[in-house]
Amino acid sequence: MKKIMMTLGGSFLLVACNTVDDEEMTDITGDASDDDGVSETVVEVEETAMAENLQSPWAIVKDEDRFFIPKREGTIYRIDENEEITEETVQLNEDVIQEAESGLLGMVLDPDFTSNGYAYAYHSYEGADTAIENRIVRLEWNEADNEWTENAVLLEGIPGAPTHNGGRLAIGPDGYLYATTGDAEEVDLAQDQESLAGSILRMELDGAIPEDNPFDGSLVYSYGHRNPQGLTWLHDGTMYSSEHGASGHDEINVIEAGNNYGWPVIEGDEEEEGMETPIIHSGQDTWAPSGITTYDDVIYMAGLRGEAVYLFNPDEPSELTEYVSDYGRVRDVVIEGNDLYFITNNTDGRGNPESEDDRLIHMELN
């Protein structure tokens, strides 16, 4: 069980924190006043671990009452409505390479998944000269055999490395597939418009280049990124991405077609003609942001080093608030209706896993 402190009147701040065990929770809902007379209400919020003992989960994919969660080592967890966990195999034409931050990363379902069983996945593999590269493929689900099979390649040869692989996939409101790529530990690639590294890519669902992409004959939609790992859109179509900085200076950016987001030339508040500064950044602190989503045009962002789900209102761009904490590293967050879901990422070699980690957590928004 969680409790959320809500300040009533004017603006309000939502912060979730651990409380006592369920059997000790007795009527914590009520009014209180702080020293300046502002009324506060304590609201009980039930949280549920829908799945436990997951290993290195990377993304939350929701399909009605079930979830698909890719595991970096190369399989996909299915969590059904009754919270039963099935680990499904993935048959690929190139084996998944899992080293440090590489592996089976982003996943998104086809808009017609119910009828065609298609999904799209981003994964690392052994490319030329045994270097790590990344590819985007279409998978087909065989529910009876608990198996996914590659049936089309959308893109191969995305520069990769043990770290800085990007990896987030999302289908935008325009129906196109977007993918984030990292600089593959070669910072100059982010400023090379001919490279697929350090970019946000945009493609049709068969991998073709949309006619209205900003650079002729290129999948690159924006560039100058270090390691973006989150994509989301507001109701008006404004696109946002979260991005890992080098030492602090993690970012949330407004993404526009053809823009250069500055890495490695600028970071934080630094400016350079023809380059974009983030709408907010972490300064010397570290969020290590990953998945992001929106609810009522407010952004919710998973933080790995920050060990929180953060809340960011684009209309008040100077402040980012911890919304959920005390779960360790958080890799991805999804909101549907009034329900918030997030996955912890404490078993990825950089966290301090508890006995039940990693977990898929559900709680109601308040």
CSV table of C-alpha atoms in Angstrom, one decimal:
chain,number,residue,atom,x,y,z
A,1,MET,CA,0.0,0.0,0.0
A,2,LYS,CA,1.2,3.5,-0.8
A,3,LYS,CA,0.1,6.9,0.5
A,4,ILE,CA,0.2,10.1,-1.5
A,5,MET,CA,0.5,13.5,0.2
A,6,MET,CA,-1.7,16.0,-1.8
A,7,THR,CA,-1.6,19.7,-1.0
A,8,LEU,CA,-5.0,21.2,-1.6
A,9,GLY,CA,-5.6,24.7,-3.0
A,10,GLY,CA,-3.5,26.3,-5.8
A,11,SER,CA,-0.9,24.0,-7.2
A,12,PHE,CA,-0.3,20.6,-5.8
A,13,LEU,CA,2.5,18.1,-5.5
A,14,LEU,CA,2.2,14.4,-5.7
A,15,VAL,CA,4.8,12.2,-4.0
A,16,ALA,CA,4.5,8.5,-3.3
A,17,CYS,CA,6.4,6.8,-0.4
A,18,ASN,CA,6.5,3.5,1.4
A,19,THR,CA,4.2,3.0,4.4
A,20,VAL,CA,3.6,0.3,6.9
A,21,ASP,CA,2.3,-3.2,6.0
A,22,ASP,CA,-1.3,-3.5,5.0
A,23,GLU,CA,-2.4,-5.0,8.3
A,24,GLU,CA,-1.1,-2.0,10.1
A,25,MET,CA,-2.8,0.6,7.8
A,26,THR,CA,-5.7,2.0,9.9
A,27,ASP,CA,-7.5,5.1,8.7
A,28,ILE,CA,-4.6,7.1,7.4
A,29,THR,CA,-7.0,9.2,5.2
A,30,GLY,CA,-7.8,12.5,6.7
A,31,ASP,CA,-7.0,16.2,6.8
A,32,ALA,CA,-3.9,17.8,8.4
A,33,SER,CA,-2.4,21.3,8.4
A,34,ASP,CA,1.2,22.3,8.1
A,35,ASP,CA,2.8,25.3,9.8
A,36,ASP,CA,1.6,27.8,7.2
A,37,GLY,CA,-2.0,26.6,7.4
A,38,VAL,CA,-2.1,24.8,4.0
A,39,SER,CA,-4.4,21.9,4.1
A,40,GLU,CA,-3.0,18.4,3.1
A,41,THR,CA,-4.8,15.2,2.5
A,42,VAL,CA,-3.3,11.7,2.9
A,43,VAL,CA,-4.7,9.4,0.3
A,44,GLU,CA,-4.3,5.6,0.4
A,45,VAL,CA,-3.2,4.2,-3.0
A,46,GLU,CA,-3.0,0.5,-3.4
A,47,GLU,CA,-0.1,-0.9,-5.3
A,48,THR,CA,0.2,-4.4,-6.7
A,49,ALA,CA,3.1,-6.4,-7.9
A,50,MET,CA,1.6,-8.0,-11.0
A,51,ALA,CA,4.8,-10.0,-11.7
A,52,GLU,CA,7.9,-10.7,-9.7
A,53,ASN,CA,11.3,-12.4,-10.3
A,54,LEU,CA,11.8,-10.9,-13.8
A,55,GLN,CA,15.3,-10.7,-15.1
A,56,SER,CA,16.6,-7.5,-16.9
A,57,PRO,CA,13.2,-6.4,-18.3
A,58,TRP,CA,13.4,-3.5,-20.7
A,59,ALA,CA,10.0,-2.4,-21.9
A,60,ILE,CA,6.3,-2.7,-21.0
A,61,VAL,CA,4.0,-3.6,-23.9
A,62,LYS,CA,0.3,-3.7,-22.9
A,63,ASP,CA,-2.4,-5.6,-24.9
A,64,GLU,CA,-5.8,-5.3,-23.3
A,65,ASP,CA,-5.4,-7.3,-20.1
A,66,ARG,CA,-2.0,-8.9,-20.8
A,67,PHE,CA,1.5,-7.6,-21.0
A,68,PHE,CA,4.6,-8.5,-23.0
A,69,ILE,CA,7.9,-7.6,-21.5
A,70,PRO,CA,11.2,-8.1,-23.5
A,71,LYS,CA,14.1,-9.5,-21.5
A,72,ARG,CA,17.5,-8.3,-22.5
A,73,GLU,CA,18.9,-11.8,-22.8
A,74,GLY,CA,16.5,-12.4,-25.7
A,75,THR,CA,13.1,-13.8,-24.6
A,76,ILE,CA,9.8,-12.1,-23.9
A,77,TYR,CA,7.7,-12.5,-20.7
A,78,ARG,CA,4.0,-12.7,-21.1
A,79,ILE,CA,1.9,-11.8,-18.1
A,80,ASP,CA,-1.7,-12.8,-18.4
A,81,GLU,CA,-4.8,-11.3,-16.7
A,82,ASN,CA,-4.4,-13.9,-13.9
A,83,GLU,CA,-0.8,-12.7,-13.4
A,84,GLU,CA,0.6,-16.0,-14.7
A,85,ILE,CA,4.1,-15.5,-16.2
A,86,THR,CA,5.2,-17.3,-19.3
A,87,GLU,CA,8.6,-16.8,-20.8
A,88,GLU,CA,8.3,-17.0,-24.6
A,89,THR,CA,11.1,-17.8,-27.0
A,90,VAL,CA,12.1,-15.4,-29.8
A,91,GLN,CA,13.3,-17.0,-33.1
A,92,LEU,CA,15.6,-14.5,-34.9
A,93,ASN,CA,17.8,-14.7,-37.9
A,94,GLU,CA,20.6,-13.1,-36.0
A,95,ASP,CA,21.3,-14.1,-32.4
A,96,VAL,CA,20.8,-11.5,-29.6
A,97,ILE,CA,24.0,-10.2,-28.2
A,98,GLN,CA,23.6,-9.2,-24.6
A,99,GLU,CA,26.6,-7.4,-23.2
A,100,ALA,CA,26.3,-4.5,-20.7
A,101,GLU,CA,23.4,-2.4,-22.0
A,102,SER,CA,22.9,-4.2,-25.3
A,103,GLY,CA,20.4,-7.0,-26.0
A,104,LEU,CA,16.7,-7.3,-26.7
A,105,LEU,CA,15.4,-3.8,-26.0
A,106,GLY,CA,12.4,-2.0,-27.4
A,107,MET,CA,9.2,-3.6,-28.5
A,108,VAL,CA,5.8,-2.3,-29.8
A,109,LEU,CA,2.7,-4.0,-31.1
A,110,ASP,CA,1.4,-3.5,-34.6
A,111,PRO,CA,-1.8,-1.4,-34.6
A,112,ASP,CA,-3.6,-4.6,-36.0
A,113,PHE,CA,-1.9,-7.0,-33.6
A,114,THR,CA,-5.2,-8.6,-32.7
A,115,SER,CA,-5.7,-9.8,-36.2
A,116,ASN,CA,-2.1,-10.2,-37.5
A,117,GLY,CA,-0.1,-11.0,-34.4
A,118,TYR,CA,2.7,-8.6,-35.5
A,119,ALA,CA,5.1,-6.7,-33.3
A,120,TYR,CA,8.3,-4.8,-33.8
A,121,ALA,CA,11.5,-5.3,-31.8
A,122,TYR,CA,14.9,-3.7,-31.5
A,123,HIS,CA,17.9,-5.9,-30.7
A,124,SER,CA,21.6,-6.1,-30.7
A,125,TYR,CA,23.5,-8.7,-32.8
A,126,GLU,CA,27.0,-9.5,-34.0
A,127,GLY,CA,27.6,-7.3,-37.1
A,128,ALA,CA,30.6,-6.8,-39.4
A,129,ASP,CA,34.0,-7.6,-37.9
A,130,THR,CA,32.2,-9.0,-34.8
A,131,ALA,CA,31.2,-5.5,-33.7
A,132,ILE,CA,27.9,-5.0,-31.9
A,133,GLU,CA,25.2,-3.6,-34.2
A,134,ASN,CA,21.4,-3.2,-33.8
A,135,ARG,CA,18.5,-4.1,-36.0
A,136,ILE,CA,14.7,-3.6,-36.1
A,137,VAL,CA,12.6,-6.6,-37.1
A,138,ARG,CA,9.0,-7.5,-37.3
A,139,LEU,CA,7.9,-10.5,-35.2
A,140,GLU,CA,4.9,-12.7,-35.5
A,141,TRP,CA,3.4,-14.3,-32.4
A,142,ASN,CA,2.4,-17.9,-32.2
A,143,GLU,CA,0.3,-18.0,-29.0
A,144,ALA,CA,-0.2,-21.8,-29.0
A,145,ASP,CA,3.6,-22.4,-29.0
A,146,ASN,CA,4.5,-19.5,-26.8
A,147,GLU,CA,6.9,-18.3,-29.5
A,148,TRP,CA,7.7,-15.2,-31.5
A,149,THR,CA,9.3,-15.6,-35.0
A,150,GLU,CA,11.1,-13.0,-37.1
A,151,ASN,CA,9.3,-12.6,-40.4
A,152,ALA,CA,10.7,-9.4,-41.8
A,153,VAL,CA,13.8,-7.1,-41.3
A,154,LEU,CA,13.0,-3.4,-41.3
A,155,LEU,CA,16.5,-2.2,-40.7
A,156,GLU,CA,20.0,-3.6,-39.9
A,157,GLY,CA,23.4,-2.1,-39.4
A,158,ILE,CA,22.5,0.5,-36.7
A,159,PRO,CA,25.8,1.2,-35.0
A,160,GLY,CA,26.0,-0.4,-31.6
A,161,ALA,CA,28.3,-1.0,-28.6
A,162,PRO,CA,28.1,-2.5,-25.1
A,163,THR,CA,26.5,0.8,-24.1
A,164,HIS,CA,24.7,3.7,-25.8
A,165,ASN,CA,22.3,1.7,-28.0
A,166,GLY,CA,19.2,3.7,-27.5
A,167,GLY,CA,16.5,1.1,-28.3
A,168,ARG,CA,13.1,2.6,-27.7
A,169,LEU,CA,10.4,1.9,-30.3
A,170,ALA,CA,7.1,3.7,-30.5
A,171,ILE,CA,4.3,4.2,-33.1
A,172,GLY,CA,3.5,7.9,-33.4
A,173,PRO,CA,0.1,9.5,-33.9
A,174,ASP,CA,1.0,9.7,-37.6
A,175,GLY,CA,1.2,5.9,-37.8
A,176,TYR,CA,4.9,5.7,-38.4
A,177,LEU,CA,7.4,3.7,-36.4
A,178,TYR,CA,10.0,5.7,-34.4
A,179,ALA,CA,13.2,4.3,-33.0
A,180,THR,CA,15.9,5.9,-30.8
A,181,THR,CA,19.5,5.1,-31.4
A,182,GLY,CA,22.6,5.9,-29.2
A,183,ASP,CA,26.0,7.2,-30.3
A,184,ALA,CA,27.4,3.7,-29.9
A,185,GLU,CA,30.3,5.1,-27.8
A,186,GLU,CA,31.6,7.1,-30.8
A,187,VAL,CA,30.4,10.6,-30.0
A,188,ASP,CA,31.1,12.1,-33.4
A,189,LEU,CA,28.6,9.8,-35.0
A,190,ALA,CA,25.8,11.8,-33.4
A,191,GLN,CA,26.7,14.8,-35.6
A,192,ASP,CA,27.0,12.7,-38.8
A,193,GLN,CA,23.7,13.0,-40.7
A,194,GLU,CA,24.9,10.0,-42.8
A,195,SER,CA,25.0,7.8,-39.8
A,196,LEU,CA,22.1,6.1,-38.1
A,197,ALA,CA,23.7,6.5,-34.7
A,198,GLY,CA,22.8,9.2,-32.2
A,199,SER,CA,19.4,9.8,-33.8
A,200,ILE,CA,15.7,9.3,-33.7
A,201,LEU,CA,14.6,7.4,-36.8
A,202,ARG,CA,11.2,7.4,-38.5
A,203,MET,CA,10.0,4.8,-40.9
A,204,GLU,CA,6.9,3.1,-42.3
A,205,LEU,CA,5.9,-0.2,-40.8
A,206,ASP,CA,7.7,-2.1,-43.5
A,207,GLY,CA,10.9,-0.1,-43.0
A,208,ALA,CA,10.4,2.3,-46.0
A,209,ILE,CA,11.4,5.9,-45.7
A,210,PRO,CA,8.4,8.3,-45.4
A,211,GLU,CA,8.3,10.9,-48.2
A,212,ASP,CA,8.0,13.7,-45.7
A,213,ASN,CA,11.1,12.8,-43.6
A,214,PRO,CA,13.3,15.9,-43.2
A,215,PHE,CA,16.4,14.5,-45.1
A,216,ASP,CA,15.9,13.1,-48.5
A,217,GLY,CA,16.4,9.3,-48.7
A,218,SER,CA,17.1,9.1,-44.9
A,219,LEU,CA,15.4,7.5,-42.0
A,220,VAL,CA,16.9,10.2,-39.7
A,221,TYR,CA,14.2,12.4,-38.1
A,222,SER,CA,16.5,14.2,-35.6
A,223,TYR,CA,20.1,13.8,-34.7
A,224,GLY,CA,22.7,15.0,-32.2
A,225,HIS,CA,21.5,12.6,-29.5
A,226,ARG,CA,23.8,10.8,-27.0
A,227,ASN,CA,21.5,7.9,-25.8
A,228,PRO,CA,17.8,8.6,-26.0
A,229,GLN,CA,15.6,6.0,-24.4
A,230,GLY,CA,12.1,7.4,-24.2
A,231,LEU,CA,9.5,8.7,-26.7
A,232,THR,CA,6.0,10.1,-26.2
A,233,TRP,CA,3.5,12.6,-27.7
A,234,LEU,CA,1.1,15.1,-26.2
A,235,HIS,CA,-2.5,15.4,-27.5
A,236,ASP,CA,-1.5,18.2,-29.8
A,237,GLY,CA,1.1,16.0,-31.4
A,238,THR,CA,4.1,17.6,-29.7
A,239,MET,CA,6.9,14.9,-29.5
A,240,TYR,CA,9.2,14.5,-26.5
A,241,SER,CA,12.2,12.3,-25.8
A,242,SER,CA,14.2,11.5,-22.7
A,243,GLU,CA,18.0,11.2,-23.0
A,244,HIS,CA,21.0,10.2,-20.9
A,245,GLY,CA,23.7,12.8,-20.5
A,246,ALA,CA,27.4,12.2,-20.2
A,247,SER,CA,27.9,13.2,-16.5
A,248,GLY,CA,24.6,14.5,-15.3
A,249,HIS,CA,22.9,16.8,-17.8
A,250,ASP,CA,20.2,14.2,-18.5
A,251,GLU,CA,17.5,15.7,-20.7
A,252,ILE,CA,13.9,15.9,-21.8
A,253,ASN,CA,13.7,17.4,-25.3
A,254,VAL,CA,10.9,18.6,-27.6
A,255,ILE,CA,11.6,16.8,-30.8
A,256,GLU,CA,11.1,18.5,-34.2
A,257,ALA,CA,11.8,17.1,-37.6
A,258,GLY,CA,15.3,17.8,-38.8
A,259,ASN,CA,16.6,19.4,-35.7
A,260,ASN,CA,20.1,18.9,-34.2
A,261,TYR,CA,20.1,18.3,-30.4
A,262,GLY,CA,23.7,19.2,-29.9
A,263,TRP,CA,25.6,16.2,-28.6
A,264,PRO,CA,28.6,16.2,-28.2
A,265,VAL,CA,29.0,19.9,-29.0
A,266,ILE,CA,26.7,21.3,-26.3
A,267,GLU,CA,24.9,19.9,-23.2
A,268,GLY,CA,22.8,21.4,-20.5
A,269,ASP,CA,22.2,25.1,-21.0
A,270,GLU,CA,25.0,25.5,-23.5
A,271,GLU,CA,24.0,27.1,-26.8
A,272,GLU,CA,25.2,26.9,-30.3
A,273,GLU,CA,23.6,28.2,-33.5
A,274,GLY,CA,21.6,25.5,-35.2
A,275,MET,CA,21.4,23.3,-32.2
A,276,GLU,CA,18.6,22.7,-29.7
A,277,THR,CA,18.8,23.0,-25.9
A,278,PRO,CA,16.6,20.7,-23.8
A,279,ILE,CA,13.4,21.9,-22.2
A,280,ILE,CA,14.8,20.6,-18.9
A,281,HIS,CA,18.0,18.9,-17.8
A,282,SER,CA,19.3,17.5,-14.6
A,283,GLY,CA,22.4,19.7,-14.2
A,284,GLN,CA,25.1,17.9,-12.2
A,285,ASP,CA,22.5,15.4,-10.9
A,286,THR,CA,21.6,12.1,-12.7
A,287,TRP,CA,18.2,10.8,-13.5
A,288,ALA,CA,19.4,8.2,-16.1
A,289,PRO,CA,16.0,8.5,-17.8
A,290,SER,CA,14.5,5.7,-19.8
A,291,GLY,CA,10.8,5.1,-20.8
A,292,ILE,CA,8.4,8.0,-20.8
A,293,THR,CA,4.6,8.3,-21.2
A,294,THR,CA,1.9,11.0,-20.9
A,295,TYR,CA,-1.3,11.4,-19.0
A,296,ASP,CA,-3.5,14.5,-19.4
A,297,ASP,CA,-0.5,16.1,-21.2
A,298,VAL,CA,1.8,15.6,-18.2
A,299,ILE,CA,4.9,13.5,-18.8
A,300,TYR,CA,5.8,10.5,-16.5
A,301,MET,CA,9.4,9.4,-16.8
A,302,ALA,CA,11.3,6.3,-15.6
A,303,GLY,CA,14.6,7.0,-13.8
A,304,LEU,CA,17.3,4.4,-13.4
A,305,ARG,CA,20.0,6.1,-11.4
A,306,GLY,CA,17.3,8.4,-10.0
A,307,GLU,CA,15.4,5.3,-8.8
A,308,ALA,CA,12.0,7.0,-9.3
A,309,VAL,CA,9.1,7.7,-11.6
A,310,TYR,CA,9.2,11.4,-12.3
A,311,LEU,CA,6.4,13.8,-13.2
A,312,PHE,CA,7.0,16.7,-15.5
A,313,ASN,CA,4.5,19.3,-16.6
A,314,PRO,CA,5.6,20.9,-19.9
A,315,ASP,CA,3.6,24.0,-19.0
A,316,GLU,CA,5.9,24.4,-15.9
A,317,PRO,CA,9.2,23.4,-17.5
A,318,SER,CA,11.5,24.5,-14.6
A,319,GLU,CA,10.6,21.6,-12.3
A,320,LEU,CA,10.6,17.8,-12.3
A,321,THR,CA,9.0,16.0,-9.3
A,322,GLU,CA,9.5,12.5,-7.9
A,323,TYR,CA,6.1,10.8,-8.1
A,324,VAL,CA,7.0,7.2,-7.1
A,325,SER,CA,10.2,6.1,-5.3
A,326,ASP,CA,11.6,3.3,-3.1
A,327,TYR,CA,11.6,0.6,-5.7
A,328,GLY,CA,15.1,1.0,-7.0
A,329,ARG,CA,15.9,1.4,-10.7
A,330,VAL,CA,12.9,2.0,-12.9
A,331,ARG,CA,13.2,1.2,-16.7
A,332,ASP,CA,9.8,1.9,-18.2
A,333,VAL,CA,6.4,3.4,-17.4
A,334,VAL,CA,3.0,3.1,-19.1
A,335,ILE,CA,-0.3,4.7,-18.3
A,336,GLU,CA,-3.7,3.4,-19.5
A,337,GLY,CA,-6.9,5.1,-18.3
A,338,ASN,CA,-6.3,5.7,-14.6
A,339,ASP,CA,-3.8,2.9,-14.2
A,340,LEU,CA,0.0,3.4,-14.0
A,341,TYR,CA,2.4,0.5,-14.6
A,342,PHE,CA,6.2,0.5,-14.2
A,343,ILE,CA,9.0,-2.1,-14.2
A,344,THR,CA,12.0,-2.1,-12.0
A,345,ASN,CA,15.4,-2.9,-13.4
A,346,ASN,CA,17.5,-3.9,-10.4
A,347,THR,CA,18.8,-7.2,-11.9
A,348,ASP,CA,20.6,-5.5,-14.8
A,349,GLY,CA,24.0,-5.6,-13.1
A,350,ARG,CA,23.8,-2.1,-11.8
A,351,GLY,CA,21.1,-2.3,-9.1
A,352,ASN,CA,20.7,-3.9,-5.7
A,353,PRO,CA,18.0,-6.5,-6.3
A,354,GLU,CA,15.7,-7.6,-3.6
A,355,SER,CA,14.5,-11.2,-3.4
A,356,GLU,CA,11.4,-10.5,-5.6
A,357,ASP,CA,13.1,-8.3,-8.2
A,358,ASP,CA,12.5,-7.4,-10.9
A,359,ARG,CA,8.8,-6.5,-10.8
A,360,LEU,CA,5.9,-5.2,-12.8
A,361,ILE,CA,4.1,-2.8,-10.5
A,362,HIS,CA,0.5,-1.4,-10.9
A,363,MET,CA,-1.0,1.5,-9.0
A,364,GLU,CA,-3.9,3.8,-9.6
A,365,LEU,CA,-3.2,7.5,-10.5
A,366,ASN,CA,-4.7,9.9,-8.0
